Amino acid sequence: EAGVAQSPRYKIIEKRQSVAFWCNPISGHATLYWYQQILGQGPKLLIQFQNNGVVDDSQLPKDRFSAERLKGVDSTLKIQPAKLEDSAVYLCASSLDIAGGPVETQYFGPGTRLLVL
Amino acid sequence: AQTVTQSQPEMSVQEAETVTLSCTYDTSENNYYLFWYKQPPSRQMILVIRQEAYKQQNATENRFSVNFQKAAKSFSLKISDSQLGDTAMYFCAFMKLEGLTFGEGTQLTVNP
């Protein structure tokens, strides 16, 4: 079974530029998460999708970050414009989560490392 | 809001020995889930073990086991017969229904 795929793996941009990250979850997984992991810290949830609907985006800086999950499969996270403090690893995770069932384990992709200069 | 605290930024252990990583959390919830993830230098986050709060029995997965103390809000990870491949950053995480809340991590180094 293929794992969570993310691209690109690395990205270097200058501040005020735009950048987009792509995530393809494990086939059949209804729930998709984006996390931001700043160097030396634990990951922080940015947004959670259930199919193509947003469950939680309370920690997403909406003035510059946006995310979508069209058709309930792949997802894109965008930053526009980027700031120096956005330098981090952006992790995508997915879980099965059958309605009415228990919370399922999240499986993570390899992450995208962003450096903003 | 939930918080997760890992008070040991770094730990080291000799190969084949046992080590315990500490984790405490704060929540007002009664039903929730706890996880330990490891993140090696490749940065791929890998599940080590999970515990449902409604289960009194501590979870075990081969050389990995937890000591879950619900009243004390403590969730420690014990690694037995440590191997060089266990060297990684270990994160404790809490989950109710929304995404995971992670601790700051413990860097574990297994020495030959």
PDB file of N, CA, C and O in Angstrom, chain A residues 1-6 22-29 93-95 107-110, chain B residues 44:
ATOM      1  N   GLU A   1       0.855  -1.197   0.000  1.00  0.00           N
ATOM      2  CA  GLU A   1       0.000   0.000   0.000  1.00  0.00           C
ATOM      3  C   GLU A   1       0.887   1.243   0.000  1.00  0.00           C
ATOM      4  O   GLU A   1       1.793   1.355   0.818  1.00  0.00           O
ATOM      5  N   ALA A   2       0.615   2.176  -0.929  1.00  0.00           N
ATOM      6  CA  ALA A   2       1.408   3.382  -1.011  1.00  0.00           C
ATOM      7  C   ALA A   2       1.097   4.272   0.185  1.00  0.00           C
ATOM      8  O   ALA A   2      -0.027   4.332   0.666  1.00  0.00           O
ATOM      9  N   GLY A   3       2.138   4.998   0.632  1.00  0.00           N
ATOM     10  CA  GLY A   3       1.973   5.908   1.765  1.00  0.00           C
ATOM     11  C   GLY A   3       1.509   7.264   1.299  1.00  0.00           C
ATOM     12  O   GLY A   3       1.133   7.471   0.143  1.00  0.00           O
ATOM     13  N   VAL A   4       1.557   8.228   2.211  1.00  0.00           N
ATOM     14  CA  VAL A   4       1.187   9.604   1.894  1.00  0.00           C
ATOM     15  C   VAL A   4       2.319  10.216   1.063  1.00  0.00           C
ATOM     16  O   VAL A   4       3.484  10.140   1.448  1.00  0.00           O
ATOM     17  N   ALA A   5       1.950  10.809  -0.058  1.00  0.00           N
ATOM     18  CA  ALA A   5       2.937  11.417  -0.940  1.00  0.00           C
ATOM     19  C   ALA A   5       2.876  12.932  -0.826  1.00  0.00           C
ATOM     20  O   ALA A   5       1.782  13.520  -0.723  1.00  0.00           O
ATOM     21  N   GLN A   6       4.038  13.566  -0.854  1.00  0.00           N
ATOM     22  CA  GLN A   6       4.100  15.023  -0.800  1.00  0.00           C
ATOM     23  C   GLN A   6       5.132  15.513  -1.821  1.00  0.00           C
ATOM     24  O   GLN A   6       6.141  14.857  -2.062  1.00  0.00           O
ATOM     25  N   TRP A  22       1.827  20.165  -2.303  1.00  0.00           N
ATOM     26  CA  TRP A  22       0.815  19.202  -2.720  1.00  0.00           C
ATOM     27  C   TRP A  22       0.890  17.942  -1.864  1.00  0.00           C
ATOM     28  O   TRP A  22       1.981  17.519  -1.447  1.00  0.00           O
ATOM     29  N   CYS A  23      -0.245  17.354  -1.582  1.00  0.00           N
ATOM     30  CA  CYS A  23      -0.319  16.132  -0.790  1.00  0.00           C
ATOM     31  C   CYS A  23      -1.326  15.162  -1.406  1.00  0.00           C
ATOM     32  O   CYS A  23      -2.450  15.558  -1.741  1.00  0.00           O
ATOM     33  N   ASN A  24      -0.917  13.903  -1.520  1.00  0.00           N
ATOM     34  CA  ASN A  24      -1.815  12.839  -1.959  1.00  0.00           C
ATOM     35  C   ASN A  24      -1.919  11.828  -0.824  1.00  0.00           C
ATOM     36  O   ASN A  24      -0.930  11.160  -0.508  1.00  0.00           O
ATOM     37  N   PRO A  25      -3.076  11.701  -0.172  1.00  0.00           N
ATOM     38  CA  PRO A  25      -3.194  10.816   0.994  1.00  0.00           C
ATOM     39  C   PRO A  25      -3.240   9.350   0.589  1.00  0.00           C
ATOM     40  O   PRO A  25      -3.300   9.009  -0.594  1.00  0.00           O
ATOM     41  N   ILE A  26      -3.228   8.493   1.579  1.00  0.00           N
ATOM     42  CA  ILE A  26      -3.383   7.064   1.350  1.00  0.00           C
ATOM     43  C   ILE A  26      -4.776   6.829   0.767  1.00  0.00           C
ATOM     44  O   ILE A  26      -5.755   7.439   1.224  1.00  0.00           O
ATOM     45  N   SER A  27      -4.857   5.968  -0.223  1.00  0.00           N
ATOM     46  CA  SER A  27      -6.119   5.709  -0.903  1.00  0.00           C
ATOM     47  C   SER A  27      -7.210   5.289   0.081  1.00  0.00           C
ATOM     48  O   SER A  27      -7.001   4.413   0.930  1.00  0.00           O
ATOM     49  N   GLY A  28      -8.354   5.973  -0.003  1.00  0.00           N
ATOM     50  CA  GLY A  28      -9.480   5.629   0.857  1.00  0.00           C
ATOM     51  C   GLY A  28      -9.526   6.383   2.171  1.00  0.00           C
ATOM     52  O   GLY A  28     -10.510   6.282   2.912  1.00  0.00           O
ATOM     53  N   HIS A  29      -8.486   7.124   2.482  1.00  0.00           N
ATOM     54  CA  HIS A  29      -8.464   7.873   3.738  1.00  0.00           C
ATOM     55  C   HIS A  29      -9.314   9.131   3.610  1.00  0.00           C
ATOM     56  O   HIS A  29      -9.069   9.972   2.755  1.00  0.00           O
ATOM     57  N   ALA A  93      -0.696  14.502   6.641  1.00  0.00           N
ATOM     58  CA  ALA A  93      -1.050  13.208   7.226  1.00  0.00           C
ATOM     59  C   ALA A  93      -2.471  12.840   6.810  1.00  0.00           C
ATOM     60  O   ALA A  93      -3.280  13.714   6.491  1.00  0.00           O
ATOM     61  N   SER A  94      -2.763  11.549   6.815  1.00  0.00           N
ATOM     62  CA  SER A  94      -4.126  11.121   6.516  1.00  0.00           C
ATOM     63  C   SER A  94      -4.523   9.977   7.439  1.00  0.00           C
ATOM     64  O   SER A  94      -3.667   9.282   8.003  1.00  0.00           O
ATOM     65  N   SER A  95      -5.832   9.804   7.615  1.00  0.00           N
ATOM     66  CA  SER A  95      -6.346   8.715   8.434  1.00  0.00           C
ATOM     67  C   SER A  95      -7.653   8.221   7.841  1.00  0.00           C
ATOM     68  O   SER A  95      -8.340   8.951   7.124  1.00  0.00           O
ATOM     69  N   TYR A 107      -1.221   8.728   9.443  1.00  0.00           N
ATOM     70  CA  TYR A 107       0.004   8.329   8.759  1.00  0.00           C
ATOM     71  C   TYR A 107       0.556   9.553   8.035  1.00  0.00           C
ATOM     72  O   TYR A 107      -0.180  10.247   7.329  1.00  0.00           O
ATOM     73  N   PHE A 108       1.848   9.772   8.218  1.00  0.00           N
ATOM     74  CA  PHE A 108       2.463  10.999   7.741  1.00  0.00           C
ATOM     75  C   PHE A 108       3.246  10.795   6.449  1.00  0.00           C
ATOM     76  O   PHE A 108       3.821   9.738   6.208  1.00  0.00           O
ATOM     77  N   GLY A 109       3.275  11.857   5.650  1.00  0.00           N
ATOM     78  CA  GLY A 109       4.139  11.898   4.490  1.00  0.00           C
ATOM     79  C   GLY A 109       5.538  12.332   4.876  1.00  0.00           C
ATOM     80  O   GLY A 109       5.795  12.638   6.038  1.00  0.00           O
ATOM     81  N   PRO A 110       6.459  12.391   3.904  1.00  0.00           N
ATOM     82  CA  PRO A 110       7.855  12.741   4.201  1.00  0.00           C
ATOM     83  C   PRO A 110       8.067  14.217   4.477  1.00  0.00           C
ATOM     84  O   PRO A 110       9.122  14.606   4.975  1.00  0.00           O
TER      85      PRO A 110
ATOM     86  N   GLN B  44      10.634  11.462   8.474  1.00  0.00           N
ATOM     87  CA  GLN B  44       9.356  10.761   8.305  1.00  0.00           C
ATOM     88  C   GLN B  44       8.808  10.421   9.683  1.00  0.00           C
ATOM     89  O   GLN B  44       9.449   9.727  10.466  1.00  0.00           O
TER      90      GLN B  44
END
